[in-house]
Short mmCIF file of C-alpha atoms in Angstrom, two decimals:
data_model
loop_
_atom_site.label_atom_id
_atom_site.label_comp_id
_atom_site.label_asym_id
_atom_site.label_seq_id
_atom_site.Cartn_x
_atom_site.Cartn_y
_atom_site.Cartn_z
CA UNK A 1 -1.21 -7.94 -14.31
CA UNK A 2 -1.44 -5.53 -11.13
CA UNK A 3 -0.38 -1.93 -12.01
CA UNK A 4 1.90 -1.57 -9.08
CA UNK A 5 3.39 -5.24 -8.81
CA UNK A 6 6.89 -4.56 -8.42
CA UNK A 7 6.53 -1.85 -5.81
CA UNK A 8 7.72 -2.61 -2.24
CA UNK A 9 6.25 -0.61 0.61
CA UNK A 10 6.76 -0.38 4.34
CA UNK A 11 4.00 1.04 6.20
CA UNK A 12 4.57 2.10 9.80
CA UNK A 13 1.75 4.36 9.96
CA UNK A 14 -1.45 3.93 12.34
CA UNK A 15 -5.08 4.67 12.60
CA UNK A 16 -6.69 5.50 9.09
CA UNK A 17 -4.94 8.03 6.84
CA UNK A 18 -1.50 6.24 6.32
CA UNK A 19 -3.10 2.67 6.53
CA UNK A 20 -5.54 3.59 3.77
CA UNK A 21 -2.79 4.81 1.61
CA UNK A 22 -0.87 1.52 2.12
CA UNK A 23 -4.24 -0.62 1.34
CA UNK A 24 -4.68 1.48 -1.87
CA UNK A 25 -1.14 0.58 -2.93
CA UNK A 26 -1.64 -3.08 -1.96
CA UNK A 27 -4.89 -3.18 -4.05
CA UNK A 28 -2.93 -1.98 -7.08
CA UNK A 29 -0.42 -4.89 -6.51
CA UNK A 30 2.37 -3.42 -4.15
CA UNK A 31 4.02 -5.81 -1.60
CA UNK A 32 3.13 -3.77 1.77
CA UNK A 33 4.44 -4.90 4.94
CA UNK A 34 2.64 -3.35 7.81
CA UNK A 35 4.88 -2.82 10.94
CA UNK A 36 3.08 -2.46 14.37
CA UNK A 37 4.28 -2.18 17.80
CA UNK A 38 3.75 -5.44 20.09
CA UNK A 39 0.72 -3.82 21.30
CA UNK A 40 -0.78 -3.32 17.87
CA UNK A 41 -2.03 -0.20 15.84
CA UNK A 42 -4.30 1.74 18.19
CA UNK A 43 -7.18 1.44 16.07
CA UNK A 44 -7.22 -2.33 16.73
CA UNK A 45 -8.83 -1.43 20.12
CA UNK A 46 -11.48 0.81 18.51
CA UNK A 47 -14.99 -1.06 18.18
CA UNK A 48 -17.29 -2.08 16.69
CA UNK A 49 -15.72 -5.54 16.76
CA UNK A 50 -16.75 -8.58 14.53
CA UNK A 51 -17.31 -12.22 15.48
CA UNK A 52 -13.47 -12.85 15.72
CA UNK A 53 -13.01 -9.83 17.99
CA UNK A 54 -11.33 -7.94 15.14
CA UNK A 55 -11.80 -4.14 14.97
CA UNK A 56 -13.76 -3.04 12.00
CA UNK A 57 -11.87 0.13 12.07
CA UNK A 58 -8.35 -1.86 11.66
CA UNK A 59 -10.06 -4.24 9.00
CA UNK A 60 -11.32 -1.33 6.85
CA UNK A 61 -7.82 -0.04 5.92
CA UNK A 62 -5.37 -2.91 6.15
CA UNK A 63 -6.47 -5.29 3.41
CA UNK A 64 -3.54 -6.87 1.33
CA UNK A 65 -0.77 -6.35 3.67
CA UNK A 66 1.63 -8.84 5.38
CA UNK A 67 2.02 -7.83 9.06
CA UNK A 68 5.05 -7.83 11.45
CA UNK A 69 5.11 -6.53 15.07
CA UNK A 70 8.47 -4.86 16.18
CA UNK A 71 9.47 -2.91 19.22
CA UNK A 72 11.22 0.14 17.74
CA UNK A 73 12.61 1.26 21.03
CA UNK A 74 14.66 -1.93 20.64
CA UNK A 75 18.03 -1.72 18.71
CA UNK A 76 17.46 -5.12 17.16
CA UNK A 77 14.05 -4.21 16.11
CA UNK A 78 15.25 -0.88 14.41
CA UNK A 79 17.91 -3.01 12.50
CA UNK A 80 15.27 -5.25 11.28
CA UNK A 81 13.08 -2.27 10.18
CA UNK A 82 16.13 -0.84 8.42
CA UNK A 83 16.79 -3.97 6.60
CA UNK A 84 13.16 -4.26 5.26
CA UNK A 85 13.27 -0.53 4.24
CA UNK A 86 16.50 -1.09 2.43
CA UNK A 87 14.62 -3.36 0.17
CA UNK A 88 11.56 -1.00 -0.21
CA UNK A 89 10.45 1.90 -2.49
CA UNK A 90 8.15 3.59 -0.16
CA UNK A 91 7.83 4.13 3.55
CA UNK A 92 4.65 5.47 4.92
CA UNK A 93 4.85 7.08 8.55
CA UNK A 94 2.69 9.02 10.83
CA UNK A 95 4.61 9.52 14.00
CA UNK A 96 5.06 12.89 15.56
CA UNK A 97 8.50 14.43 14.51
CA UNK A 98 9.95 13.79 18.05
CA UNK A 99 8.87 10.38 18.16
CA UNK A 100 10.06 9.50 14.78
CA UNK A 101 13.55 10.93 15.75
CA UNK A 102 13.64 9.06 18.93
CA UNK A 103 12.80 5.74 17.12
CA UNK A 104 15.41 6.37 14.29
CA UNK A 105 12.77 6.85 11.68
CA UNK A 106 12.90 10.64 11.35
CA UNK A 107 12.82 12.12 7.64
CA UNK A 108 16.49 13.28 7.87
CA UNK A 109 17.92 10.00 9.20
CA UNK A 110 16.18 7.95 6.60
CA UNK A 111 16.91 10.10 3.70
CA UNK A 112 20.61 10.02 4.53
CA UNK A 113 20.50 6.09 4.85
CA UNK A 114 18.27 5.57 1.84
CA UNK A 115 18.50 8.27 -0.56
CA UNK A 116 16.13 6.53 -3.40
CA UNK A 117 13.34 5.97 -0.74
CA UNK A 118 10.08 7.80 -1.03
CA UNK A 119 8.92 8.72 2.53
CA UNK A 120 5.15 9.62 3.13
CA UNK A 121 5.04 11.78 6.10
CA UNK A 122 1.55 12.11 7.34
CA UNK A 123 0.91 14.72 9.99
CA UNK A 124 -2.10 16.57 11.90
CA UNK A 125 -1.12 20.23 11.24
CA UNK A 126 1.63 20.14 8.48
CA UNK A 127 5.45 20.53 8.90
CA UNK A 128 5.73 24.35 9.19
CA UNK A 129 4.24 26.83 11.95
CA UNK A 130 3.85 26.86 15.55
CA UNK A 131 1.39 23.71 15.65
CA UNK A 132 3.65 21.51 13.40
CA UNK A 133 4.40 18.42 15.54
CA UNK A 134 1.23 18.72 17.43
CA UNK A 135 -1.07 15.65 17.51
CA UNK A 136 -4.49 15.74 15.97
CA UNK A 137 -7.51 13.52 14.55
CA UNK A 138 -10.08 13.90 11.94
CA UNK A 139 -12.70 15.63 14.04
CA UNK A 140 -10.24 18.15 15.36
CA UNK A 141 -9.21 18.85 11.69
CA UNK A 142 -13.02 19.42 10.94
CA UNK A 143 -13.25 21.97 13.82
CA UNK A 144 -10.09 23.69 13.20
CA UNK A 145 -10.57 24.16 9.46
CA UNK A 146 -14.14 25.60 9.69
CA UNK A 147 -15.78 22.62 8.32
CA UNK A 148 -17.81 22.03 11.48
CA UNK A 149 -19.00 25.66 11.49
CA UNK A 150 -20.94 25.03 8.41
CA UNK A 151 -22.21 21.45 9.10
CA UNK A 152 -25.40 20.91 11.17
CA UNK A 153 -28.78 22.68 11.52
CA UNK A 154 -29.04 26.40 11.05
CA UNK A 155 -29.95 26.99 14.80
CA UNK A 156 -27.78 24.25 16.29
CA UNK A 157 -24.13 23.73 17.23
CA UNK A 158 -21.48 22.83 14.51
CA UNK A 159 -21.27 18.92 14.27
CA UNK A 160 -18.66 16.66 12.63
CA UNK A 161 -19.46 14.80 9.43
CA UNK A 162 -20.75 11.40 10.01
CA UNK A 163 -17.71 9.83 8.22
CA UNK A 164 -14.17 10.54 8.88
CA UNK A 165 -13.75 11.90 5.43
CA UNK A 166 -10.48 14.19 6.42
CA UNK A 167 -8.56 11.07 7.44
CA UNK A 168 -9.65 9.28 4.41
CA UNK A 169 -9.06 12.00 1.88
CA UNK A 170 -5.56 12.54 3.42
CA UNK A 171 -5.06 8.88 2.58
CA UNK A 172 -6.07 9.39 -0.97
CA UNK A 173 -3.99 12.29 -1.35
CA UNK A 174 -1.04 10.35 0.28
CA UNK A 175 -1.60 7.85 -2.43
CA UNK A 176 -1.53 10.36 -5.08
CA UNK A 177 1.67 11.81 -3.55
CA UNK A 178 3.49 8.34 -3.78
CA UNK A 179 2.75 7.98 -7.55
CA UNK A 180 4.01 11.48 -8.16
CA UNK A 181 7.14 11.00 -5.97
CA UNK A 182 7.90 7.68 -7.68
CA UNK A 183 7.60 9.57 -11.27
CA UNK A 184 9.89 12.18 -9.73
CA UNK A 185 12.33 9.55 -8.69
CA UNK A 186 12.33 7.97 -12.30
CA UNK A 187 13.21 11.28 -13.62
CA UNK A 188 15.80 12.44 -10.96
CA UNK A 189 17.32 9.25 -9.60
CA UNK A 190 16.53 10.08 -5.92
CA UNK A 191 13.64 9.89 -3.35
CA UNK A 192 11.82 12.65 -1.74
CA UNK A 193 9.39 13.19 1.25
CA UNK A 194 5.80 13.36 0.35
CA UNK A 195 4.11 15.58 2.98
CA UNK A 196 0.42 15.48 3.65
CA UNK A 197 -1.63 16.48 6.63
CA UNK A 198 -5.09 16.57 8.04
CA UNK A 199 -5.18 20.21 8.22
CA UNK A 200 -4.05 20.87 4.71
CA UNK A 201 -6.63 18.39 3.46
CA UNK A 202 -9.45 19.85 5.54
CA UNK A 203 -8.56 23.31 4.15
CA UNK A 204 -8.58 22.01 0.55
CA UNK A 205 -11.92 20.52 1.20
CA UNK A 206 -13.40 23.85 1.79
CA UNK A 207 -13.28 24.21 -1.98
CA UNK A 208 -15.70 26.67 -3.41
CA UNK A 209 -16.62 27.84 0.11
CA UNK A 210 -13.07 29.10 0.87
CA UNK A 211 -12.87 30.91 -2.62
CA UNK A 212 -16.42 32.34 -1.77
CA UNK A 213 -14.90 33.94 1.18
CA UNK A 214 -11.75 35.00 -0.25
CA UNK A 215 -13.21 36.41 -3.66
CA UNK A 216 -16.71 37.52 -2.67
CA UNK A 217 -16.72 38.00 1.14
CA UNK A 218 -19.46 35.37 1.45
CA UNK A 219 -19.15 33.42 4.77
CA UNK A 220 -21.05 30.20 4.40
CA UNK A 221 -23.29 29.08 7.29
CA UNK A 222 -25.07 25.97 8.50
CA UNK A 223 -28.00 24.85 6.58
CA UNK A 224 -28.80 21.47 7.74
CA UNK A 225 -29.01 18.83 4.74
CA UNK A 226 -29.08 21.98 2.31
CA UNK A 227 -26.43 24.18 0.90
CA UNK A 228 -26.59 27.88 1.67
CA UNK A 229 -26.27 29.17 -1.93
CA UNK A 230 -28.62 26.60 -3.52
CA UNK A 231 -32.48 26.53 -3.18
CA UNK A 232 -33.95 24.08 -2.95
CA UNK A 233 -31.46 21.37 -2.65
CA UNK A 234 -31.91 19.36 0.78
CA UNK A 235 -33.64 16.48 2.41
CA UNK A 236 -37.57 16.48 3.02
CA UNK A 237 -39.54 14.42 5.22
CA UNK A 238 -42.30 12.18 3.89
CA UNK A 239 -44.94 10.14 5.35
CA UNK A 240 -42.78 7.14 6.01
CA UNK A 241 -39.09 8.37 5.39
CA UNK A 242 -36.96 10.96 3.73
CA UNK A 243 -35.97 11.97 0.39
CA UNK A 244 -33.33 14.47 -0.96
CA UNK A 245 -34.07 16.48 -4.00
CA UNK A 246 -33.54 19.85 -5.46
CA UNK A 247 -33.14 22.09 -8.37
CA UNK A 248 -29.63 23.10 -9.08
CA UNK A 249 -30.53 25.17 -12.20
CA UNK A 250 -33.45 27.02 -13.45
CA UNK A 251 -34.58 24.28 -16.12
CA UNK A 252 -34.78 21.73 -13.22
CA UNK A 253 -36.74 24.25 -11.00
CA UNK A 254 -39.39 24.39 -13.74
CA UNK A 255 -39.48 20.47 -13.91
CA UNK A 256 -39.76 20.34 -9.94
CA UNK A 257 -42.69 23.05 -10.17
CA UNK A 258 -44.64 20.99 -12.98
CA UNK A 259 -44.01 17.63 -11.12
CA UNK A 260 -45.47 18.94 -7.92
CA UNK A 261 -48.10 21.16 -9.35
CA UNK A 262 -46.60 24.45 -7.81
CA UNK A 263 -48.04 26.68 -10.61
CA UNK A 264 -47.60 29.97 -8.31
CA UNK A 265 -43.90 29.16 -7.80
CA UNK A 266 -43.65 28.26 -11.48
CA UNK A 267 -44.87 31.69 -12.63
CA UNK A 268 -43.33 33.68 -9.99
CA UNK A 269 -40.72 36.22 -11.63
CA UNK A 270 -38.94 36.41 -8.12
CA UNK A 271 -38.18 32.67 -8.27
CA UNK A 272 -37.15 32.14 -11.72
CA UNK A 273 -33.34 32.43 -10.84
CA UNK A 274 -31.25 30.66 -8.08
CA UNK A 275 -30.53 34.07 -6.55
CA UNK A 276 -34.17 34.78 -5.96
CA UNK A 277 -34.76 31.29 -4.58
CA UNK A 278 -32.03 31.87 -2.19
CA UNK A 279 -33.61 35.17 -1.01
CA UNK A 280 -36.94 33.35 -0.55
CA UNK A 281 -35.60 30.24 0.95
CA UNK A 282 -37.95 29.88 3.97
CA UNK A 283 -41.09 30.24 1.80
CA UNK A 284 -39.93 27.58 -0.79
CA UNK A 285 -38.70 24.94 1.91
CA UNK A 286 -41.78 25.28 3.96
CA UNK A 287 -44.14 24.83 0.99
CA UNK A 288 -42.12 21.86 -0.20
CA UNK A 289 -41.88 20.37 3.33
CA UNK A 290 -45.78 20.53 3.70
CA UNK A 291 -46.36 18.90 0.50
CA UNK A 292 -43.82 16.08 0.86
CA UNK A 293 -45.36 15.12 4.31
CA UNK A 294 -48.63 14.28 2.36
CA UNK A 295 -47.50 11.21 0.69
CA UNK A 296 -45.02 8.37 1.20
CA UNK A 297 -41.34 8.15 -0.12
CA UNK A 298 -42.05 5.96 -3.08
CA UNK A 299 -44.72 8.19 -4.59
CA UNK A 300 -42.53 11.25 -4.51
CA UNK A 301 -39.59 9.32 -5.83
CA UNK A 302 -41.61 8.22 -8.87
CA UNK A 303 -43.13 11.70 -9.43
CA UNK A 304 -39.86 13.51 -9.50
CA UNK A 305 -38.02 10.95 -11.53
CA UNK A 306 -40.78 11.01 -14.05
CA UNK A 307 -40.20 14.71 -14.37
CA UNK A 308 -36.28 14.41 -14.54
CA UNK A 309 -35.91 15.99 -11.11
CA UNK A 310 -32.75 14.56 -9.05
CA UNK A 311 -33.99 12.57 -6.13
CA UNK A 312 -32.98 9.81 -3.86
CA UNK A 313 -34.21 8.14 -0.78
CA UNK A 314 -31.99 8.96 2.27
CA UNK A 315 -30.82 5.49 2.91
CA UNK A 316 -29.53 4.09 6.10
CA UNK A 317 -26.01 2.31 5.48
CA UNK A 318 -27.59 -1.14 5.55
CA UNK A 319 -29.96 -0.13 2.78
CA UNK A 320 -27.21 1.58 0.88
CA UNK A 321 -24.78 -1.26 0.86
CA UNK A 322 -27.56 -3.69 -0.22
CA UNK A 323 -28.82 -1.53 -2.98
CA UNK A 324 -28.60 -3.23 -6.47
CA UNK A 325 -26.56 -0.06 -7.74
CA UNK A 326 -23.92 -0.64 -5.03
CA UNK A 327 -23.97 -4.47 -5.52
CA UNK A 328 -23.49 -4.17 -9.37
CA UNK A 329 -20.59 -1.94 -8.92
CA UNK A 330 -19.01 -4.61 -6.54
CA UNK A 331 -18.19 -2.22 -3.97
CA UNK A 332 -18.43 -4.78 -1.18
CA UNK A 333 -15.90 -7.78 -1.33
CA UNK A 334 -15.58 -10.88 0.67
CA UNK A 335 -12.10 -12.30 1.56
CA UNK A 336 -11.05 -15.61 3.42
CA UNK A 337 -8.80 -15.09 6.32
CA UNK A 338 -5.97 -17.49 7.36
CA UNK A 339 -8.23 -19.21 9.93
CA UNK A 340 -10.93 -19.99 7.47
CA UNK A 341 -13.48 -17.33 8.34
CA UNK A 342 -14.39 -14.61 5.93
CA UNK A 343 -14.56 -10.86 6.21
CA UNK A 344 -16.48 -8.34 4.19
CA UNK A 345 -14.74 -5.08 3.21
CA UNK A 346 -14.92 -2.22 0.76
CA UNK A 347 -13.00 -2.26 -2.33
CA UNK A 348 -10.76 0.69 -3.56
CA UNK A 349 -13.31 2.96 -5.50
CA UNK A 350 -11.31 2.92 -8.80
CA UNK A 351 -10.22 0.49 -11.22
CA UNK A 352 -8.49 -0.11 -14.64
CA UNK A 353 -10.13 -1.80 -17.53
CA UNK A 354 -7.08 -3.78 -18.22
CA UNK A 355 -5.42 -4.45 -14.87
CA UNK A 356 -6.26 -6.39 -11.54
CA UNK A 357 -6.92 -3.69 -9.09
CA UNK A 358 -7.81 -5.63 -5.80
CA UNK A 359 -5.83 -7.52 -3.30
CA UNK A 360 -7.47 -10.69 -2.07
CA UNK A 361 -5.45 -10.94 0.96
CA UNK A 362 -7.43 -10.15 4.38
CA UNK A 363 -5.94 -7.86 6.87
CA UNK A 364 -3.14 -9.44 8.92
CA UNK A 365 -3.59 -10.36 12.66
CA UNK A 366 -1.05 -8.67 14.74
CA UNK A 367 2.45 -10.19 13.96
CA UNK A 368 0.86 -12.73 11.65
CA UNK A 369 3.78 -12.87 9.29
CA UNK A 370 6.56 -11.81 11.58
CA UNK A 371 8.43 -15.22 11.16
CA UNK A 372 7.87 -15.51 7.47
CA UNK A 373 9.12 -11.94 6.94
CA UNK A 374 12.09 -12.29 9.12
CA UNK A 375 12.94 -15.84 7.51
CA UNK A 376 11.93 -15.06 3.83
CA UNK A 377 12.92 -11.39 3.30
CA UNK A 378 15.95 -11.13 5.76
CA UNK A 379 17.21 -14.82 5.95
CA UNK A 380 17.12 -15.09 9.59
CA UNK A 381 17.20 -18.69 11.07
CA UNK A 382 14.49 -20.02 13.40
CA UNK A 383 16.91 -19.88 16.30
CA UNK A 384 17.56 -16.10 15.64
CA UNK A 385 13.90 -15.40 15.31
CA UNK A 386 13.13 -17.24 18.65
CA UNK A 387 15.88 -14.94 20.35
CA UNK A 388 14.45 -11.91 18.94
CA UNK A 389 10.97 -12.98 20.31
CA UNK A 390 12.51 -13.59 23.77
CA UNK A 391 14.14 -10.16 23.82
CA UNK A 392 10.86 -8.65 22.97
CA UNK A 393 12.18 -7.04 19.79
CA UNK A 394 9.55 -9.25 17.76
CA UNK A 395 6.18 -10.41 18.54
#
């Protein structure tokens, strides 16, 4: 039994955040119909591409969905979309407000037509303020929010995080919002609008950094792989690679000093507390770096693990995905596509012991299920479907 088996979702969102929300709902059993323009979701055009010339960006967030291509500038296509929405519980949208209104999928219009519908509205800058309605993407949100200002080497420019975590986290927040809104509907009998944005997500991700500024006036700064308020806790070069290790408390600091035979550090009153270690960051980091360069990665991992000091190799992605711990937790899944070829993807990172929490349906090709959806969901005859195709309303 899948937890969301009877939930029906129409996903008209694009790129990452909205589609990820839809994929998570599909993995939990929801029937998700992805609606794209005839030209396709724009992330279909972003590389890298697999052997079937499919965008890996697109594949990563569209598992478990049926796909239909509609030109929402066409009155006939909008009629089809409304008919699909009428049978749905949730609509996921990421259009700019002016565009949504022009296409007939603005919040006010939909709430009037479909009072029980849960609408997920994903924006860049939120729905209030001078920038509401402005476009934006993950990296822009990282820069605007201040995240980029604390990411990178201490003497370098701010850099984006290596993954699009603001987009992805926004998708997860949207998923949480959907479940909350459905419970709200169960209690009140009517739908609502779930509003999430890249900016609000990015600001929320500042977490303790924001509170540190608000409450203590402490403005964080770039510290490479380290953290400005914890020492030592960062990556270090070894003879043949990198490790990340550190001491997040005084007990682990003692273990670290013992493991590395740093007797002077262990006996230093100035370094017994994290506050003191922060004040002496350069001395500690330089000493550790000089030491770690003398032996290979495997040596140091074994030594530190023996003394119960947190440590890991700084893996490349290929090594991470092949690691037995990742394999044992079944994070990589393989699905068969309609054409017979197979695709490897990442599963939704939570599960229930007593339920099936994974869709085995590969991401749809552009318009792959258009005819089936029109025929099976809306009862259209083959002749009517062909006429819609000729008019350009459907692909």
